[in-house]
């Protein structure tokens, strides 16, 4: 059984790795493609469109993630994961041929509807994990993310020098190859005896979020969870625009920087978590990780030289020890036949932050970089993210100690 579980972890790792490579390929060229399709060379306006594209994806995911999560509780993780991967392939093809900015929005909405790969993968990991190795196994998701971000953005930056649409074609090919790989290789993780019937009352954003009330430890961490994901958009939705605006980075350099992010995240979540988590435990790992995230964001906000962004990635990425620990605490309080529903509910929450976060961070960036700004401060989103991380750390302590009482 242990050998089968290790093999399953390997399958899901490779599946997510290829998925993240495809996603990372397009990041360095998104601003250039937006500028090309809109005919507007302004980085501030490109950031504005970028935030709206992310919001369109998030709105669709908010409504459909609980549906797909509940479907995975009834039909198993494998078919839902395959459906998601196929949807990403179609999305990238649409983006490859997009003749106007409107088609970018169509593609992102399709990806939002089908985008359950990480949601279902998290439920998959929870299915095959024990309490002792749950945090370490969740760390493998982060490792796949990290390694994919070494390869994806670096390759995307190089391909983007040839043409802004080439990375989308390559990403489409990878996503559809990943779908074929999963079809022939990926085993099912949820035994038929553990499945539950699909229920529309629980398969909607409000219904799935109300289900969290059944689990006090999970419900208590919801505020912290939301703040963490809002703060993360200071980097996810802003890194490319900030680095172009302040340091005049090229797509190639942006790709290299994101490749370094991937290397650090992969090392932390794939390796360091396995050493640190057993020593600190889940709770202390959450506190230390959030404090490091806050420090990294604060340093980004006031970076004055290009090289500083690379150095400050170290404390920020070390904060990655918090994520697997938090996932372990949350999933450890929910039975196996409700993991899909739980992850769907959490994905809905993430989707809410993905609606608010990009708009908040890109609008803040635009406000402090336009000519009429009261003062020039492109690092404002990073500073706001640091404040959110500090509040999340305090709230996590409160929630976990209320749980203990």
PDB file of N, CA and C in Angstrom, residues 296-366:
ATOM      1  N   UNK A 296       9.477  39.578   3.538  1.00  0.00           N
ATOM      2  CA  UNK A 296       9.821  39.633   2.119  1.00  0.00           C
ATOM      3  C   UNK A 296       9.044  40.702   1.381  1.00  0.00           C
ATOM      4  N   UNK A 297       7.740  40.793   1.635  1.00  0.00           N
ATOM      5  CA  UNK A 297       6.904  41.793   0.967  1.00  0.00           C
ATOM      6  C   UNK A 297       7.324  43.213   1.339  1.00  0.00           C
ATOM      7  N   UNK A 298       7.644  43.419   2.607  1.00  0.00           N
ATOM      8  CA  UNK A 298       8.085  44.740   3.059  1.00  0.00           C
ATOM      9  C   UNK A 298       9.373  45.149   2.341  1.00  0.00           C
ATOM     10  N   UNK A 299      10.290  44.213   2.209  1.00  0.00           N
ATOM     11  CA  UNK A 299      11.554  44.506   1.530  1.00  0.00           C
ATOM     12  C   UNK A 299      11.333  44.795   0.043  1.00  0.00           C
ATOM     13  N   UNK A 300      10.445  44.034  -0.612  1.00  0.00           N
ATOM     14  CA  UNK A 300      10.121  44.318  -2.015  1.00  0.00           C
ATOM     15  C   UNK A 300       9.633  45.755  -2.178  1.00  0.00           C
ATOM     16  N   UNK A 301       8.789  46.194  -1.259  1.00  0.00           N
ATOM     17  CA  UNK A 301       8.154  47.512  -1.377  1.00  0.00           C
ATOM     18  C   UNK A 301       9.173  48.639  -1.457  1.00  0.00           C
ATOM     19  N   UNK A 302      10.311  48.468  -0.756  1.00  0.00           N
ATOM     20  CA  UNK A 302      11.276  49.560  -0.675  1.00  0.00           C
ATOM     21  C   UNK A 302      12.588  49.247  -1.404  1.00  0.00           C
ATOM     22  N   UNK A 303      12.581  48.226  -2.252  1.00  0.00           N
ATOM     23  CA  UNK A 303      13.775  47.896  -3.039  1.00  0.00           C
ATOM     24  C   UNK A 303      14.133  49.063  -3.957  1.00  0.00           C
ATOM     25  N   UNK A 304      15.407  49.433  -3.951  1.00  0.00           N
ATOM     26  CA  UNK A 304      15.845  50.579  -4.758  1.00  0.00           C
ATOM     27  C   UNK A 304      16.758  50.175  -5.909  1.00  0.00           C
ATOM     28  N   UNK A 305      17.237  48.947  -5.898  1.00  0.00           N
ATOM     29  CA  UNK A 305      18.090  48.438  -6.958  1.00  0.00           C
ATOM     30  C   UNK A 305      17.533  47.119  -7.478  1.00  0.00           C
ATOM     31  N   UNK A 306      17.759  46.847  -8.746  1.00  0.00           N
ATOM     32  CA  UNK A 306      17.217  45.648  -9.376  1.00  0.00           C
ATOM     33  C   UNK A 306      17.669  44.366  -8.683  1.00  0.00           C
ATOM     34  N   UNK A 307      18.942  44.276  -8.285  1.00  0.00           N
ATOM     35  CA  UNK A 307      19.468  43.062  -7.665  1.00  0.00           C
ATOM     36  C   UNK A 307      18.794  42.750  -6.334  1.00  0.00           C
ATOM     37  N   UNK A 308      18.259  43.782  -5.671  1.00  0.00           N
ATOM     38  CA  UNK A 308      17.621  43.579  -4.370  1.00  0.00           C
ATOM     39  C   UNK A 308      16.398  42.667  -4.483  1.00  0.00           C
ATOM     40  N   UNK A 309      15.690  42.744  -5.602  1.00  0.00           N
ATOM     41  CA  UNK A 309      14.500  41.913  -5.784  1.00  0.00           C
ATOM     42  C   UNK A 309      14.856  40.428  -5.733  1.00  0.00           C
ATOM     43  N   UNK A 310      16.034  40.098  -6.273  1.00  0.00           N
ATOM     44  CA  UNK A 310      16.476  38.708  -6.243  1.00  0.00           C
ATOM     45  C   UNK A 310      16.855  38.278  -4.826  1.00  0.00           C
ATOM     46  N   UNK A 311      17.537  39.143  -4.097  1.00  0.00           N
ATOM     47  CA  UNK A 311      17.944  38.810  -2.723  1.00  0.00           C
ATOM     48  C   UNK A 311      16.729  38.689  -1.806  1.00  0.00           C
ATOM     49  N   UNK A 312      15.778  39.601  -1.957  1.00  0.00           N
ATOM     50  CA  UNK A 312      14.608  39.620  -1.074  1.00  0.00           C
ATOM     51  C   UNK A 312      13.638  38.472  -1.348  1.00  0.00           C
ATOM     52  N   UNK A 313      13.842  37.784  -2.467  1.00  0.00           N
ATOM     53  CA  UNK A 313      13.027  36.584  -2.719  1.00  0.00           C
ATOM     54  C   UNK A 313      13.293  35.486  -1.682  1.00  0.00           C
ATOM     55  N   UNK A 314      14.473  35.522  -1.066  1.00  0.00           N
ATOM     56  CA  UNK A 314      14.832  34.447  -0.120  1.00  0.00           C
ATOM     57  C   UNK A 314      13.897  34.422   1.092  1.00  0.00           C
ATOM     58  N   UNK A 315      13.763  35.528   1.855  1.00  0.00           N
ATOM     59  CA  UNK A 315      12.820  35.459   2.984  1.00  0.00           C
ATOM     60  C   UNK A 315      11.376  35.244   2.543  1.00  0.00           C
ATOM     61  N   UNK A 316      11.012  35.862   1.402  1.00  0.00           N
ATOM     62  CA  UNK A 316       9.630  35.693   0.941  1.00  0.00           C
ATOM     63  C   UNK A 316       9.322  34.226   0.644  1.00  0.00           C
ATOM     64  N   UNK A 317      10.185  33.571  -0.081  1.00  0.00           N
ATOM     65  CA  UNK A 317       9.936  32.172  -0.455  1.00  0.00           C
ATOM     66  C   UNK A 317      10.076  31.226   0.731  1.00  0.00           C
ATOM     67  N   UNK A 318      10.916  31.560   1.710  1.00  0.00           N
ATOM     68  CA  UNK A 318      10.995  30.754   2.930  1.00  0.00           C
ATOM     69  C   UNK A 318       9.658  30.747   3.665  1.00  0.00           C
ATOM     70  N   UNK A 319       8.854  31.788   3.436  1.00  0.00           N
ATOM     71  CA  UNK A 319       7.515  31.829   4.025  1.00  0.00           C
ATOM     72  C   UNK A 319       6.636  30.688   3.561  1.00  0.00           C
ATOM     73  N   UNK A 320       7.069  29.981   2.506  1.00  0.00           N
ATOM     74  CA  UNK A 320       6.304  28.859   1.972  1.00  0.00           C
ATOM     75  C   UNK A 320       6.118  27.693   2.918  1.00  0.00           C
ATOM     76  N   UNK A 321       6.806  27.681   4.053  1.00  0.00           N
ATOM     77  CA  UNK A 321       6.573  26.607   5.032  1.00  0.00           C
ATOM     78  C   UNK A 321       5.185  26.726   5.663  1.00  0.00           C
ATOM     79  N   UNK A 322       4.554  27.902   5.529  1.00  0.00           N
ATOM     80  CA  UNK A 322       3.231  28.105   6.138  1.00  0.00           C
ATOM     81  C   UNK A 322       2.129  27.357   5.393  1.00  0.00           C
ATOM     82  N   UNK A 323       2.187  27.351   4.049  1.00  0.00           N
ATOM     83  CA  UNK A 323       1.097  26.803   3.246  1.00  0.00           C
ATOM     84  C   UNK A 323       0.775  25.340   3.509  1.00  0.00           C
ATOM     85  N   UNK A 324       1.755  24.422   3.394  1.00  0.00           N
ATOM     86  CA  UNK A 324       1.467  23.014   3.654  1.00  0.00           C
ATOM     87  C   UNK A 324       0.970  22.755   5.071  1.00  0.00           C
ATOM     88  N   UNK A 325       1.504  23.509   6.038  1.00  0.00           N
ATOM     89  CA  UNK A 325       1.066  23.338   7.428  1.00  0.00           C
ATOM     90  C   UNK A 325      -0.396  23.750   7.583  1.00  0.00           C
ATOM     91  N   UNK A 326      -0.768  24.865   6.966  1.00  0.00           N
ATOM     92  CA  UNK A 326      -2.144  25.332   7.048  1.00  0.00           C
ATOM     93  C   UNK A 326      -3.088  24.353   6.355  1.00  0.00           C
ATOM     94  N   UNK A 327      -2.690  23.845   5.187  1.00  0.00           N
ATOM     95  CA  UNK A 327      -3.502  22.854   4.477  1.00  0.00           C
ATOM     96  C   UNK A 327      -3.672  21.599   5.319  1.00  0.00           C
ATOM     97  N   UNK A 328      -2.609  21.200   6.014  1.00  0.00           N
ATOM     98  CA  UNK A 328      -2.669  20.002   6.846  1.00  0.00           C
ATOM     99  C   UNK A 328      -3.662  20.171   7.997  1.00  0.00           C
ATOM    100  N   UNK A 329      -3.630  21.339   8.633  1.00  0.00           N
ATOM    101  CA  UNK A 329      -4.559  21.617   9.736  1.00  0.00           C
ATOM    102  C   UNK A 329      -6.001  21.570   9.243  1.00  0.00           C
ATOM    103  N   UNK A 330      -6.247  22.218   8.102  1.00  0.00           N
ATOM    104  CA  UNK A 330      -7.608  22.309   7.580  1.00  0.00           C
ATOM    105  C   UNK A 330      -8.132  20.948   7.140  1.00  0.00           C
ATOM    106  N   UNK A 331      -7.372  20.239   6.292  1.00  0.00           N
ATOM    107  CA  UNK A 331      -7.866  18.959   5.765  1.00  0.00           C
ATOM    108  C   UNK A 331      -7.938  17.882   6.831  1.00  0.00           C
ATOM    109  N   UNK A 332      -7.129  18.012   7.890  1.00  0.00           N
ATOM    110  CA  UNK A 332      -7.148  17.027   8.967  1.00  0.00           C
ATOM    111  C   UNK A 332      -8.427  17.035   9.778  1.00  0.00           C
ATOM    112  N   UNK A 333      -9.238  18.078   9.598  1.00  0.00           N
ATOM    113  CA  UNK A 333     -10.497  18.189  10.337  1.00  0.00           C
ATOM    114  C   UNK A 333     -11.719  17.771   9.524  1.00  0.00           C
ATOM    115  N   UNK A 334     -11.492  17.219   8.317  1.00  0.00           N
ATOM    116  CA  UNK A 334     -12.600  16.897   7.412  1.00  0.00           C
ATOM    117  C   UNK A 334     -12.486  15.446   6.952  1.00  0.00           C
ATOM    118  N   UNK A 335     -13.592  14.678   6.922  1.00  0.00           N
ATOM    119  CA  UNK A 335     -13.539  13.279   6.470  1.00  0.00           C
ATOM    120  C   UNK A 335     -13.240  13.172   4.984  1.00  0.00           C
ATOM    121  N   UNK A 336     -12.795  11.969   4.558  1.00  0.00           N
ATOM    122  CA  UNK A 336     -12.356  11.766   3.175  1.00  0.00           C
ATOM    123  C   UNK A 336     -13.456  12.028   2.149  1.00  0.00           C
ATOM    124  N   UNK A 337     -14.691  11.626   2.457  1.00  0.00           N
ATOM    125  CA  UNK A 337     -15.745  11.768   1.450  1.00  0.00           C
ATOM    126  C   UNK A 337     -16.272  13.198   1.343  1.00  0.00           C
ATOM    127  N   UNK A 338     -15.640  14.141   2.069  1.00  0.00           N
ATOM    128  CA  UNK A 338     -16.008  15.550   1.939  1.00  0.00           C
ATOM    129  C   UNK A 338     -14.806  16.421   1.569  1.00  0.00           C
ATOM    130  N   UNK A 339     -13.673  15.770   1.230  1.00  0.00           N
ATOM    131  CA  UNK A 339     -12.482  16.542   0.872  1.00  0.00           C
ATOM    132  C   UNK A 339     -12.708  17.356  -0.397  1.00  0.00           C
ATOM    133  N   UNK A 340     -13.406  16.777  -1.373  1.00  0.00           N
ATOM    134  CA  UNK A 340     -13.684  17.519  -2.606  1.00  0.00           C
ATOM    135  C   UNK A 340     -14.537  18.745  -2.332  1.00  0.00           C
ATOM    136  N   UNK A 341     -15.559  18.559  -1.490  1.00  0.00           N
ATOM    137  CA  UNK A 341     -16.429  19.676  -1.120  1.00  0.00           C
ATOM    138  C   UNK A 341     -15.631  20.751  -0.380  1.00  0.00           C
ATOM    139  N   UNK A 342     -14.780  20.321   0.560  1.00  0.00           N
ATOM    140  CA  UNK A 342     -13.949  21.262   1.307  1.00  0.00           C
ATOM    141  C   UNK A 342     -13.052  22.053   0.373  1.00  0.00           C
ATOM    142  N   UNK A 343     -12.338  21.334  -0.516  1.00  0.00           N
ATOM    143  CA  UNK A 343     -11.423  22.023  -1.408  1.00  0.00           C
ATOM    144  C   UNK A 343     -12.179  22.926  -2.384  1.00  0.00           C
ATOM    145  N   UNK A 344     -13.401  22.530  -2.761  1.00  0.00           N
ATOM    146  CA  UNK A 344     -14.226  23.401  -3.596  1.00  0.00           C
ATOM    147  C   UNK A 344     -14.594  24.685  -2.871  1.00  0.00           C
ATOM    148  N   UNK A 345     -14.934  24.547  -1.573  1.00  0.00           N
ATOM    149  CA  UNK A 345     -15.269  25.727  -0.773  1.00  0.00           C
ATOM    150  C   UNK A 345     -14.063  26.646  -0.625  1.00  0.00           C
ATOM    151  N   UNK A 346     -12.904  26.040  -0.350  1.00  0.00           N
ATOM    152  CA  UNK A 346     -11.690  26.840  -0.209  1.00  0.00           C
ATOM    153  C   UNK A 346     -11.311  27.507  -1.531  1.00  0.00           C
ATOM    154  N   UNK A 347     -11.523  26.786  -2.631  1.00  0.00           N
ATOM    155  CA  UNK A 347     -11.240  27.373  -3.943  1.00  0.00           C
ATOM    156  C   UNK A 347     -12.180  28.542  -4.218  1.00  0.00           C
ATOM    157  N   UNK A 348     -13.431  28.442  -3.756  1.00  0.00           N
ATOM    158  CA  UNK A 348     -14.351  29.574  -3.904  1.00  0.00           C
ATOM    159  C   UNK A 348     -13.828  30.789  -3.146  1.00  0.00           C
ATOM    160  N   UNK A 349     -13.302  30.545  -1.955  1.00  0.00           N
ATOM    161  CA  UNK A 349     -12.716  31.636  -1.186  1.00  0.00           C
ATOM    162  C   UNK A 349     -11.507  32.224  -1.911  1.00  0.00           C
ATOM    163  N   UNK A 350     -10.661  31.327  -2.437  1.00  0.00           N
ATOM    164  CA  UNK A 350      -9.505  31.796  -3.197  1.00  0.00           C
ATOM    165  C   UNK A 350      -9.966  32.617  -4.403  1.00  0.00           C
ATOM    166  N   UNK A 351     -11.074  32.167  -5.022  1.00  0.00           N
ATOM    167  CA  UNK A 351     -11.605  32.889  -6.179  1.00  0.00           C
ATOM    168  C   UNK A 351     -12.069  34.288  -5.802  1.00  0.00           C
ATOM    169  N   UNK A 352     -12.674  34.408  -4.614  1.00  0.00           N
ATOM    170  CA  UNK A 352     -13.084  35.735  -4.141  1.00  0.00           C
ATOM    171  C   UNK A 352     -11.857  36.634  -4.011  1.00  0.00           C
ATOM    172  N   UNK A 353     -10.792  36.073  -3.418  1.00  0.00           N
ATOM    173  CA  UNK A 353      -9.560  36.868  -3.284  1.00  0.00           C
ATOM    174  C   UNK A 353      -8.948  37.148  -4.654  1.00  0.00           C
ATOM    175  N   UNK A 354      -9.181  36.245  -5.626  1.00  0.00           N
ATOM    176  CA  UNK A 354      -8.646  36.449  -6.968  1.00  0.00           C
ATOM    177  C   UNK A 354      -9.472  37.450  -7.764  1.00  0.00           C
ATOM    178  N   UNK A 355     -10.675  37.767  -7.282  1.00  0.00           N
ATOM    179  CA  UNK A 355     -11.454  38.868  -7.846  1.00  0.00           C
ATOM    180  C   UNK A 355     -10.977  40.177  -7.228  1.00  0.00           C
ATOM    181  N   UNK A 356     -10.883  40.185  -5.891  1.00  0.00           N
ATOM    182  CA  UNK A 356     -10.537  41.405  -5.172  1.00  0.00           C
ATOM    183  C   UNK A 356      -9.045  41.717  -5.234  1.00  0.00           C
ATOM    184  N   UNK A 357      -8.208  40.665  -5.085  1.00  0.00           N
ATOM    185  CA  UNK A 357      -6.766  40.869  -5.002  1.00  0.00           C
ATOM    186  C   UNK A 357      -6.153  41.548  -6.215  1.00  0.00           C
ATOM    187  N   UNK A 358      -6.347  40.997  -7.442  1.00  0.00           N
ATOM    188  CA  UNK A 358      -5.753  41.646  -8.611  1.00  0.00           C
ATOM    189  C   UNK A 358      -6.255  43.070  -8.820  1.00  0.00           C
ATOM    190  N   UNK A 359      -7.569  43.277  -8.616  1.00  0.00           N
ATOM    191  CA  UNK A 359      -8.111  44.627  -8.765  1.00  0.00           C
ATOM    192  C   UNK A 359      -7.491  45.571  -7.737  1.00  0.00           C
ATOM    193  N   UNK A 360      -7.421  45.096  -6.497  1.00  0.00           N
ATOM    194  CA  UNK A 360      -6.865  45.917  -5.428  1.00  0.00           C
ATOM    195  C   UNK A 360      -5.400  46.264  -5.699  1.00  0.00           C
ATOM    196  N   UNK A 361      -4.604  45.244  -6.039  1.00  0.00           N
ATOM    197  CA  UNK A 361      -3.166  45.452  -6.189  1.00  0.00           C
ATOM    198  C   UNK A 361      -2.809  46.191  -7.474  1.00  0.00           C
ATOM    199  N   UNK A 362      -3.456  45.847  -8.589  1.00  0.00           N
ATOM    200  CA  UNK A 362      -3.132  46.534  -9.841  1.00  0.00           C
ATOM    201  C   UNK A 362      -3.655  47.965  -9.858  1.00  0.00           C
ATOM    202  N   UNK A 363      -4.826  48.188  -9.244  1.00  0.00           N
ATOM    203  CA  UNK A 363      -5.344  49.557  -9.141  1.00  0.00           C
ATOM    204  C   UNK A 363      -4.445  50.404  -8.250  1.00  0.00           C
ATOM    205  N   UNK A 364      -3.966  49.798  -7.142  1.00  0.00           N
ATOM    206  CA  UNK A 364      -3.067  50.516  -6.245  1.00  0.00           C
ATOM    207  C   UNK A 364      -1.759  50.848  -6.964  1.00  0.00           C
ATOM    208  N   UNK A 365      -1.255  49.873  -7.746  1.00  0.00           N
ATOM    209  CA  UNK A 365      -0.044  50.106  -8.536  1.00  0.00           C
ATOM    210  C   UNK A 365      -0.269  51.245  -9.539  1.00  0.00           C
ATOM    211  N   UNK A 366      -1.396  51.199 -10.223  1.00  0.00           N
ATOM    212  CA  UNK A 366      -1.687  52.236 -11.220  1.00  0.00           C
ATOM    213  C   UNK A 366      -1.796  53.610 -10.559  1.00  0.00           C
TER     214      UNK A 366
END
